[in-house]
Coordinates of C-alpha atoms and ligand atoms in Angstrom, one line a residue:
X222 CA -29.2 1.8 -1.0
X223 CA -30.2 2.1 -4.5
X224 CA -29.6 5.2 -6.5
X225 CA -31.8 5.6 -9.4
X226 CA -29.3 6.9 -12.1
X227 CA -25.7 5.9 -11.9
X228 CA -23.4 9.1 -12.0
X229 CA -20.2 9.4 -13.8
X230 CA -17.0 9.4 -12.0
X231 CA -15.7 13.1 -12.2
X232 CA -13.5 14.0 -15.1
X233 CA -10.7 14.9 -12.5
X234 CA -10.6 11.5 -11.3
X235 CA -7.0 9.8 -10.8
X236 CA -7.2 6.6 -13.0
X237 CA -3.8 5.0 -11.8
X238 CA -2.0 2.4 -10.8
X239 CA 0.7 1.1 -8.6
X240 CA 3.9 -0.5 -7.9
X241 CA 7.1 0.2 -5.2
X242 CA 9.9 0.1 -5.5
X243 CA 12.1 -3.1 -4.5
X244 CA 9.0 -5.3 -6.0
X245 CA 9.6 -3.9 -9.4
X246 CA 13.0 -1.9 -10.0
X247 CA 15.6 -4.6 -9.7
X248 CA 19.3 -3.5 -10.2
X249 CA 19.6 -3.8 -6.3
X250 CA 23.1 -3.0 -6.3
X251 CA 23.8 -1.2 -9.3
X252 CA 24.6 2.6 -9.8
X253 CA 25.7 3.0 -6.0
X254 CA 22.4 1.7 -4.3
X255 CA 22.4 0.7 -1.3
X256 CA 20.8 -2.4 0.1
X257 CA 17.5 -2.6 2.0
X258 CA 16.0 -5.1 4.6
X259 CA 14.4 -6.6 1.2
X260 CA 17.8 -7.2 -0.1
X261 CA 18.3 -9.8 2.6
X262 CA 15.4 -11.9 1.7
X263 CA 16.8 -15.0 0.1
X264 CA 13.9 -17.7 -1.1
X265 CA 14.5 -20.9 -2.3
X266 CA 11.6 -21.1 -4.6
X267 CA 10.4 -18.0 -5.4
X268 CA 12.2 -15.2 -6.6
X269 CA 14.2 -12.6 -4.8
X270 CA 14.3 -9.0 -5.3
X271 CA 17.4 -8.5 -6.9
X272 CA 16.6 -8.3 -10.6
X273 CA 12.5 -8.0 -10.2
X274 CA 10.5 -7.0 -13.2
X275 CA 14.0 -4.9 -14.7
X276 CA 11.9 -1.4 -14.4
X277 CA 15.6 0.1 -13.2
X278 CA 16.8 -0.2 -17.1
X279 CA 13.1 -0.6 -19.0
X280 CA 11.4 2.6 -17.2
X281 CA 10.9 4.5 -20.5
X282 CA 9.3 1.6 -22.2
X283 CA 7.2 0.9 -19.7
X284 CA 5.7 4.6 -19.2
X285 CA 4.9 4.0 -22.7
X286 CA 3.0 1.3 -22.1
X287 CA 1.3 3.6 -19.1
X288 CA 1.3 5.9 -21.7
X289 CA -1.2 3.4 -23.9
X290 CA -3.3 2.2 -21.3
X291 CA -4.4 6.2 -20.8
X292 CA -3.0 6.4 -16.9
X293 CA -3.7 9.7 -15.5
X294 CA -1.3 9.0 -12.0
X295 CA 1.3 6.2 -11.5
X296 CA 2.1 6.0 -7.4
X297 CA 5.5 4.2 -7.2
X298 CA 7.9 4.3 -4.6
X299 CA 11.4 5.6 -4.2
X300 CA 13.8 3.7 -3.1
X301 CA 15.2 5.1 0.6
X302 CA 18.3 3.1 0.0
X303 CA 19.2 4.2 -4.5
X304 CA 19.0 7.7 -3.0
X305 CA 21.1 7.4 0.4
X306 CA 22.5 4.2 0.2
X307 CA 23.4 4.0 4.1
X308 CA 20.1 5.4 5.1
X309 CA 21.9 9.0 5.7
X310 CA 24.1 10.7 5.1
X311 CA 25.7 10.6 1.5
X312 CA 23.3 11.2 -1.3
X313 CA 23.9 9.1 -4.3
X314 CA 23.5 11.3 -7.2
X315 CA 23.1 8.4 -10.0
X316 CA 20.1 7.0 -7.7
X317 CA 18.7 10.6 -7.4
X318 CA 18.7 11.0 -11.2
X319 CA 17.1 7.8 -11.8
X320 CA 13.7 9.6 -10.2
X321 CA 14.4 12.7 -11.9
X322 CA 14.6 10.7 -14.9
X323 CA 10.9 8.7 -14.1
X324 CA 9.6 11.3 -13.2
X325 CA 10.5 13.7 -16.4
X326 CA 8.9 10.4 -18.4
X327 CA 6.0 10.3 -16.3
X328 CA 5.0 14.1 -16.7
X329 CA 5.9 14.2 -20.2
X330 CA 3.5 11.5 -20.7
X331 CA 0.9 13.3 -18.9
X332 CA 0.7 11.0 -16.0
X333 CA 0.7 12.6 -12.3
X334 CA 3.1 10.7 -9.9
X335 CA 2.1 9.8 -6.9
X336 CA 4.6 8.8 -5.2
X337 CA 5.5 6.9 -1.4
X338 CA 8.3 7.6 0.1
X339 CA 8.9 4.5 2.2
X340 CA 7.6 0.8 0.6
X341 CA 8.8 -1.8 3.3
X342 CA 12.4 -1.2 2.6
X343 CA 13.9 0.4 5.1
X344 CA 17.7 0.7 4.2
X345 CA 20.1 -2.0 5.4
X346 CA 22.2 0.5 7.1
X347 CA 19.7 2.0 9.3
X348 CA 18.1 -1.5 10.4
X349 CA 21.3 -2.8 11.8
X350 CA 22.0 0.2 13.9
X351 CA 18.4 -0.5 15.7
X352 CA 15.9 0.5 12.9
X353 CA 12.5 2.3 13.9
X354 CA 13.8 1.4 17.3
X355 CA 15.7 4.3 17.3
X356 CA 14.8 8.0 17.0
X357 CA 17.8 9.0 14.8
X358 CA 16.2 7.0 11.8
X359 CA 13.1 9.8 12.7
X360 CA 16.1 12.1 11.8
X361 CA 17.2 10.0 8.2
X362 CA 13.3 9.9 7.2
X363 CA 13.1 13.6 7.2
X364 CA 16.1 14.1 6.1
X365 CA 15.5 11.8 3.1
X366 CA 11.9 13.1 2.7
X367 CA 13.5 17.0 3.0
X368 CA 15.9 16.0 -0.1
X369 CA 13.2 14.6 -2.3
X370 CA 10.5 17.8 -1.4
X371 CA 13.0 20.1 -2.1
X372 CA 14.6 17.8 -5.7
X373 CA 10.7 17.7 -7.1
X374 CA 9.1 20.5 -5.5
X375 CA 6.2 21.8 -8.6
X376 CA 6.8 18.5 -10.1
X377 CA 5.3 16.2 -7.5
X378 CA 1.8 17.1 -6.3
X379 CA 0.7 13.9 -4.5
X380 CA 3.3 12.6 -1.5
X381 CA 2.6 9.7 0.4
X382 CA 4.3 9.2 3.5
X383 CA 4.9 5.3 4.6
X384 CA 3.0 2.2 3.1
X385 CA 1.0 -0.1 5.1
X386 CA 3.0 0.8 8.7
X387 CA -0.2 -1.3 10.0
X388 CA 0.5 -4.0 8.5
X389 CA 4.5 -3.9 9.4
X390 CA 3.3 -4.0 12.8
X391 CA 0.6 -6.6 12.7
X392 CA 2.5 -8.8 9.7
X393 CA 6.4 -7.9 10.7
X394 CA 7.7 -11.2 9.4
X395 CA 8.9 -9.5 5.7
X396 CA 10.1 -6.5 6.9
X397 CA 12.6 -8.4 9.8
X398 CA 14.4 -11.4 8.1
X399 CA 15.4 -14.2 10.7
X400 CA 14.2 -11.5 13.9
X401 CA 10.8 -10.0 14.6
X402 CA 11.2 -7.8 17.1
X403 CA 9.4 -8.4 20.3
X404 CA 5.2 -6.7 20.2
X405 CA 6.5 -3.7 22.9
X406 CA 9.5 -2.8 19.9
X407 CA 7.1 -2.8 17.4
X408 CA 4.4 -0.7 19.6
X409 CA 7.6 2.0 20.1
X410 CA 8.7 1.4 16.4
X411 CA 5.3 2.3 15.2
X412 CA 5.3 6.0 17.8
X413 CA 8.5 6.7 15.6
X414 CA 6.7 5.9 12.2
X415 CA 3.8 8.2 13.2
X416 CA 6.7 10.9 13.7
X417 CA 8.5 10.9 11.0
X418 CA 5.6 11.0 8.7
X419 CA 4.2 14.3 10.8
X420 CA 8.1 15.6 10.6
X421 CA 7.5 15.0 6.8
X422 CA 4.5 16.9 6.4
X423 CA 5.5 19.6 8.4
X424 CA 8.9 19.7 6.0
X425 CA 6.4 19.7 2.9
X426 CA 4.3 22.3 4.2
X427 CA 7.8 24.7 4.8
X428 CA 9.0 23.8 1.1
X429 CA 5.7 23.2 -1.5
X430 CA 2.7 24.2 0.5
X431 CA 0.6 23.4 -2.7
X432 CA 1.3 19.7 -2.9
X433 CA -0.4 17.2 -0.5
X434 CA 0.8 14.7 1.4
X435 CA -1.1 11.5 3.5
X436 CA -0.5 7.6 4.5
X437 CA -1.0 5.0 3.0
X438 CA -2.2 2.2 5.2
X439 CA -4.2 -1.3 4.9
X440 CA -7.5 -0.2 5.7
X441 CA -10.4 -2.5 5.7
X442 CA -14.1 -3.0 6.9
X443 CA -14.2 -5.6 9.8
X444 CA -17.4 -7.5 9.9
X445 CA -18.8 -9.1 13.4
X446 CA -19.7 -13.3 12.6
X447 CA -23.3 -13.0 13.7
X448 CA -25.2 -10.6 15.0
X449 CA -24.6 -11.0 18.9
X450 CA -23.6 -7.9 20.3
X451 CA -20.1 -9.5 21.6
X452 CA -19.1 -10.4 18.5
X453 CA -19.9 -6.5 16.9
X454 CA -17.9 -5.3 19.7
X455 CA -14.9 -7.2 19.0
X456 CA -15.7 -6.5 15.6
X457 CA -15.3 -2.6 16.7
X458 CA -12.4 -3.4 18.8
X459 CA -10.1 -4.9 16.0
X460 CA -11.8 -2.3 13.6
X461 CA -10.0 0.5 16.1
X462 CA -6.3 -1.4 16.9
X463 CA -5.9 -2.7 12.7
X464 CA -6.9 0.7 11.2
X465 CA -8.5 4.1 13.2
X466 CA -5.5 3.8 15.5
X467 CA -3.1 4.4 12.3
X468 CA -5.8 6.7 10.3
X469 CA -6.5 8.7 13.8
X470 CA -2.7 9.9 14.6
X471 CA -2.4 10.5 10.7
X472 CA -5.7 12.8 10.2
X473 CA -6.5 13.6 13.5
X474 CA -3.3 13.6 14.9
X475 CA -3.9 11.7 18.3
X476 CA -4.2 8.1 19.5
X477 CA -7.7 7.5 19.7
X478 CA -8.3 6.5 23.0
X479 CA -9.6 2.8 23.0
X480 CA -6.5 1.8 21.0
X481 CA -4.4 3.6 24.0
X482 CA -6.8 1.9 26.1
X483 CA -5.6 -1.6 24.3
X484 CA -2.2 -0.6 24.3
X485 CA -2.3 0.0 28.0
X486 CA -3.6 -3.3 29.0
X487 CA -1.4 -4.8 26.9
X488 CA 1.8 -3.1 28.2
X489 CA 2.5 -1.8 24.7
X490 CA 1.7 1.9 24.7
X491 CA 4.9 3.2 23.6
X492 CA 7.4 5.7 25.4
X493 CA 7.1 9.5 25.0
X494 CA 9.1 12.2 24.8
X495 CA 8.1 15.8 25.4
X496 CA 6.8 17.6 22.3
X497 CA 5.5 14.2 20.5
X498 CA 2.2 14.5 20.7
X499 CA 1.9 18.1 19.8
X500 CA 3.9 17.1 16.9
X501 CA 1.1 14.7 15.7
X502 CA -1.4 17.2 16.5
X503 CA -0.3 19.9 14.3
X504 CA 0.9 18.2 11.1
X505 CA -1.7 15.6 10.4
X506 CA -2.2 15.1 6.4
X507 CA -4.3 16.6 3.9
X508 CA -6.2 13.4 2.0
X509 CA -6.2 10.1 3.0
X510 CA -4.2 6.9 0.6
X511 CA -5.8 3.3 1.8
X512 CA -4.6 -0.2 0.3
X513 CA -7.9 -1.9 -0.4
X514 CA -7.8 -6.1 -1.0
X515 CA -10.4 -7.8 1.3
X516 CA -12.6 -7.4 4.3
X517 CA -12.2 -9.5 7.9
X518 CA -14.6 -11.3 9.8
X519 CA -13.9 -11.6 13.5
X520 CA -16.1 -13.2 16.6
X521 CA -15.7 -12.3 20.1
X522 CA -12.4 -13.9 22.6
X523 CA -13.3 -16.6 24.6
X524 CA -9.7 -15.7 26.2
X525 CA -9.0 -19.3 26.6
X526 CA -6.0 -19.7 25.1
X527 CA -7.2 -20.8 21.8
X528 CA -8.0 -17.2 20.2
X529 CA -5.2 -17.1 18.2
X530 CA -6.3 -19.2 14.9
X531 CA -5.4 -19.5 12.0
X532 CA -1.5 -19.2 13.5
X533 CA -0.3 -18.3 10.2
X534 CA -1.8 -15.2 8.8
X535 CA -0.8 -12.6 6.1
X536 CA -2.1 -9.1 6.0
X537 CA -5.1 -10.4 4.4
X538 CA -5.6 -13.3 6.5
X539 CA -6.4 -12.2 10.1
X540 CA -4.6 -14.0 13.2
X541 CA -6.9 -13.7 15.6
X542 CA -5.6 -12.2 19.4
X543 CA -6.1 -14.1 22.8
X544 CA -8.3 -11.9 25.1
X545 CA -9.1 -9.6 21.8
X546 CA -11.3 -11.4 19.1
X547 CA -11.1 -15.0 16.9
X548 CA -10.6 -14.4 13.1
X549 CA -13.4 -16.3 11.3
X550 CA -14.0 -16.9 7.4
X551 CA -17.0 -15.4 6.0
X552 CA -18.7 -18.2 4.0
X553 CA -20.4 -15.7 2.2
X554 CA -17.4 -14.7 0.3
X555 CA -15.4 -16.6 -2.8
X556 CA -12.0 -16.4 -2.6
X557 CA -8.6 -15.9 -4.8
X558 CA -6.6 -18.8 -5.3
X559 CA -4.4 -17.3 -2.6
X560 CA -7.3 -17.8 0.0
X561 CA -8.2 -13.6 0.0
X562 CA -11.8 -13.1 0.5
X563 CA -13.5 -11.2 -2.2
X564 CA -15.7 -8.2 -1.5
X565 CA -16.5 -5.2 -3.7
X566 CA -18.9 -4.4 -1.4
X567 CA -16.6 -4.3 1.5
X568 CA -14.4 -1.7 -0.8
X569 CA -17.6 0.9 -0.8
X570 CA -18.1 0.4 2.9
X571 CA -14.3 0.4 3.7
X572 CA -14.8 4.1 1.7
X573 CA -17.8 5.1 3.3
X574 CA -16.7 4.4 7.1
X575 CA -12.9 6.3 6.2
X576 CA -14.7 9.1 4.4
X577 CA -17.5 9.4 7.8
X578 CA -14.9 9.5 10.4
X579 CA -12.3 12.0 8.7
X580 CA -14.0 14.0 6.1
X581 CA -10.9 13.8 3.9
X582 CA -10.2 13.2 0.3
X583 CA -9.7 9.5 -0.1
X584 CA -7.5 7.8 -2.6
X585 CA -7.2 4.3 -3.5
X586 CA -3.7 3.4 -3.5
X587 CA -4.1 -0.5 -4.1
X588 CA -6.5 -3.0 -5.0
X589 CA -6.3 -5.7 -7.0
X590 CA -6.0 -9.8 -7.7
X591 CA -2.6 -12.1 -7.5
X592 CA -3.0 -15.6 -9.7
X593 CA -1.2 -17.6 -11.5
X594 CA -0.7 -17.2 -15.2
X595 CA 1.1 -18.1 -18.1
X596 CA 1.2 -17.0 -21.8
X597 CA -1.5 -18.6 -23.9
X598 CA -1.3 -20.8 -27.3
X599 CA -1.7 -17.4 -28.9
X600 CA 0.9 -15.3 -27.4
X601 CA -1.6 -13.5 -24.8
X602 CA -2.2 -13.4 -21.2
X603 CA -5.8 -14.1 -20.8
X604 CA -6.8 -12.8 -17.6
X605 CA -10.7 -12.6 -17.1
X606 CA -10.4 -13.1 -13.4
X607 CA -8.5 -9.8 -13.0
X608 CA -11.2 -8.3 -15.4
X609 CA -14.3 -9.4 -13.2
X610 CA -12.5 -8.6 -9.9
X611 CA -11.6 -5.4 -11.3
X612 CA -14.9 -3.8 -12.6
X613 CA -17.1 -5.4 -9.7
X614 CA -14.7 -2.7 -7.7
X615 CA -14.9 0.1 -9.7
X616 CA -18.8 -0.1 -9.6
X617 CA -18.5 -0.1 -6.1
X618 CA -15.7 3.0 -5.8
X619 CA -18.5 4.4 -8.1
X620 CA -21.6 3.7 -5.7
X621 CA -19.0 5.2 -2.8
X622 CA -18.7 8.1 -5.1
X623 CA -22.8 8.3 -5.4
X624 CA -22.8 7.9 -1.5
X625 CA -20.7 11.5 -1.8
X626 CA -17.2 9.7 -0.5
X627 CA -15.0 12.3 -1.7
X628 CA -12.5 9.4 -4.2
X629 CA -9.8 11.6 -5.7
X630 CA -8.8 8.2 -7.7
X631 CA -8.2 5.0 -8.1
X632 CA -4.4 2.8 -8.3
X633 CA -5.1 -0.9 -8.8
X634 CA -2.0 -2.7 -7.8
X635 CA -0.4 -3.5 -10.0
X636 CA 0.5 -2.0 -13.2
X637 CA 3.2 -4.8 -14.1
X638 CA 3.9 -7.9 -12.7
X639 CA 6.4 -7.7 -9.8
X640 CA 7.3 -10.0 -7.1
X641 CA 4.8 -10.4 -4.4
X642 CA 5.6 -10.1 -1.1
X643 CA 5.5 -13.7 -0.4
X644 CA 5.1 -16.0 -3.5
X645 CA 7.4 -14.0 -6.0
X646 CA 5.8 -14.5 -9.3
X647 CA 4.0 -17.4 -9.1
X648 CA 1.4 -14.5 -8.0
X649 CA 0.5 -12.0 -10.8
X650 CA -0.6 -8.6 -10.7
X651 CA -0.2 -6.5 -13.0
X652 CA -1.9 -5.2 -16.1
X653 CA 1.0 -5.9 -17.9
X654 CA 2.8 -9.3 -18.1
X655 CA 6.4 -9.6 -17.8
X656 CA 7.8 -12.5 -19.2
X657 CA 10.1 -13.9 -17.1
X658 CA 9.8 -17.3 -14.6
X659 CA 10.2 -17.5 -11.1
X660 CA 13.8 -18.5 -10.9
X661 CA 15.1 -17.6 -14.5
X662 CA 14.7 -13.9 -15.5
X663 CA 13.8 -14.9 -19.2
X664 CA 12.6 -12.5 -21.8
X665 CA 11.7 -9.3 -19.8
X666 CA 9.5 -9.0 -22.4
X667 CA 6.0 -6.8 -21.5
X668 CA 2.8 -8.3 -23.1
X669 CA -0.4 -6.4 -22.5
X670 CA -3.5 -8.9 -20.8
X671 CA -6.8 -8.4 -21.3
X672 CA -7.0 -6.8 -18.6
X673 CA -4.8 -4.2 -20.0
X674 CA -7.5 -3.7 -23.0
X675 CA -10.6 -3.7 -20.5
X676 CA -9.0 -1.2 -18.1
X677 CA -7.7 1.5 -21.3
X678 CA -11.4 1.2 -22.3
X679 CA -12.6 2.2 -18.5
X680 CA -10.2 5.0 -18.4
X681 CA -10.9 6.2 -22.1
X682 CA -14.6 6.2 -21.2
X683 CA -14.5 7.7 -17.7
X684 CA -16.1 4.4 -16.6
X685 CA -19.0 4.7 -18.9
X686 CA -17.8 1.1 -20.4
X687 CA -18.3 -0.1 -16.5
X688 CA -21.7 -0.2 -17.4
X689 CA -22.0 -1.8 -20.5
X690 CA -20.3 -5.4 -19.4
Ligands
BG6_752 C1 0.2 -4.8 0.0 C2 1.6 -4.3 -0.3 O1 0.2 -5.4 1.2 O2 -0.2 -5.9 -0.8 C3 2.3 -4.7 -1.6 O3 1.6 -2.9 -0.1 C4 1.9 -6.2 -1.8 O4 3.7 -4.5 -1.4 C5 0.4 -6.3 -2.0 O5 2.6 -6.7 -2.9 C6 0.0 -7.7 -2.4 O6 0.4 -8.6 -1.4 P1 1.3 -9.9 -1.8 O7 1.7 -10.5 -0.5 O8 0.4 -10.7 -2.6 O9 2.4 -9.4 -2.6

């Protein structure tokens, strides 16, 4: 649909961007922290987590830099494991005052933090008891997310509850080093996930009823191959199991019933106890985070044993699922240099199916483009690939916004470099460069990108600039 005049985003919108934790803090075991499941990742060639992009010591200097770029909300992480380093328990008070710290520098700067309790790294502790697997680490999440409600009640406005919990169930490999756990675990892992996020609501809602609180899952349009009508209904199918069944329990606050229906057949639906559903039912959240980076293109299961292609996906690269649907590529797509499929388009109608099903505020909590990249002759990071990803989304969070999708804001990922989940920094994100190689933690130094100057002009403009290149 075309609109005849292009409206401006609203001058409450959330220009932001992201990071978490272990991906960007380093200092793993400094100051009492604790480690996490991430800790334990040790790559030969790419970079571990253990000294990351520094923020741990340069957090002032680089809210300056947020500062400069014109940020109006930064969503981090905190770290489960700085704060109690054995998942429960014993708080560690230097870890706690590290947050009190950024987040003092962050609201002095006049940037709202958004901010995710739980990034993928579950403390060390609690994963070799039994993990999600066990319903006392329901008890350490609220116990954790109880501390941090009541430490920045009136400073934090904007909670989100767990990142991406649908893609460490359909992508476990990084969160389980050397030992994914079997698909029923993970089915009865994920039951405990949806309940400690509702426990955390229902905490928020006793101790800063003001301040809102929602997920922050993978969500993305599926598209059918062709137009035969198997194919759209497989398309439907792994539309509901990747994303409604997560955004259903979180805004609805039940299963929705052809993902039971899946589960059931598959022998996966997980174990109840009395009280959980109601649980679900009456804290469900108040706007709705979503991780934004590609779309899927699926065809219908031939359900003879050769579904399951590629055999090595991430959680942009579908694995397709014998008896369920084939992941195909969609040749009408370019992709990154990392094989992700890019689709603006697919962002507005990811928005516009979220926004139709739950009638909740949305925000985007990542989107963005990992490549390679080096400092230039010159001394700069030219990065015109991030610039024309970039905008080509923002015009199409803008048409979402025309379409009446109600986008509270908008956190490309990432602010700074940081080491990617799987090819440490030989795939960059970030506005900002940080100088440093893969192995060899270098300068540290932080050197703005283009992409730095392009998106201060965006924010400074309200997005008017978005229609001048
Ligand atoms: C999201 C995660 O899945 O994608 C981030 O929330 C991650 O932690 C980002 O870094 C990009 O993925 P990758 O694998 O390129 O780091």
């Amino acid at each position: 649909m075309f609109y005849s005049e292009t409206k401006p985003f609203p001058e409450s919108f959330l220009w932001g961007a992201s990071t978490s934790a272990y991906q960007v803090e380093g200092a793993w075991n400094q100051d009492g922290k604790g480690p996490s499941v991430q800790d334990l990742h040790k790559p030969e060639k790419f970079s571990d987590f253990s000294v990351a992009s520094d923020h741990y010591h340069r957090f002032r200097e680089d809210v300056a830099l947020m500062k400069e770029l014109g940020l109006k909300a930064y969503r981090f992480s905190i770290s489960w494991s700085r704060v109690f380093p054995k998942g429960a328990g014993d708080v560690n008070p230097q870890g706690l005052q590290f947050y009190r710290d950024l987040i003092d520098e962050l609201l002095a700067a006049g940037i709202e933090p958004v901010v995710t309790l739980y990034h993928f790294d579950l403390p060390l502790a609690l994963h070799e008891q039994g993990g999600w697997s066990l319903r006392s680490t329901i008890d350490a999440f609220e116990a954790y997310a109880r501390l941090m409600f009541e430490t920045f009640r009136g400073k934090v406005k904007y909670w989100l509850t767990i990142n991406e919990q649908n893609v460490m169930i359909n992508h476990p490999a990084a969160m389980y080093p050397g030992n994914v756990p079997s698909q029923n675990e993970l089915h009865q892992q994920n039951h405990h996930m949806f309940l400690a996020s509702a426990r955390a609501v229902k905490a928020l809602r006793e101790i800063d009823p003001a301040t809102k609180i929602g997920p922050a899952p993978n969500i993305i349009a599926v598209y059918p191959k062709t137009s035969l009508p198997e194919d759209v209904i497989a398309a439907d199918n792994w539309e509901v199991i990747r994303n409604w069944l997560y955004l259903d329990v979180a805004a609805k606050g039940y299963y929705n019933p052809l993902a039971a229906a899946y589960l059931k057949e598959k022998g996966l639906y997980p174990h109840m106890e009395e009280g959980d559903l109601e649980l679900l039912a009456e804290n469900t959240a108040d706007f709705l985070g979503l991780n934004y980076y590609s779309t899927a293109t699926v065809s219908a299961a031939k359900n003879d044993g050769h579904d399951r292609q590629p055999r090595n996906g991430d959680q942009q690269t579908m694995v397709g699922e014998e008896g369920v649907f084939r992941a195909e590529e969609n040749d009408a797509l370019k992709a990154t240099e990392f094989g992700w499929k890019i689709d603006p388009v697919g962002l507005r109608t990811t928005l516009r199916r979220v926004y139709d099903r739950y009638h909740l505020p949305v925000l985007i909590t990542e989107n963005g483009i990992g490549g390679r990249e080096e400092i230039a002759a010159d001394g700069q990071v030219h990065d015109q690939y991030r610039i024309t990803y970039l905008t080509a989304h923002f015009r199409q969070a803008q048409q979402a916004l025309m379409d009446d999708v109600d986008l509270m804001g908008y956190c490309p990922w990432a602010f700074m470099d940081l080491v990617s989940t799987h090819q440490g920094y030989q795939k960059r994100y970030g506005f900002v460069y940080v100088d440093r190689g893969e192995l060899d933690p270098g300068t540290m130094n932080r050197i703005r990108k283009d992409s730095f100057d392009c998106y201060h002009d965006i924010i400074k403009t309200g997005g008017c600039s978005l229609q001048e290149n």
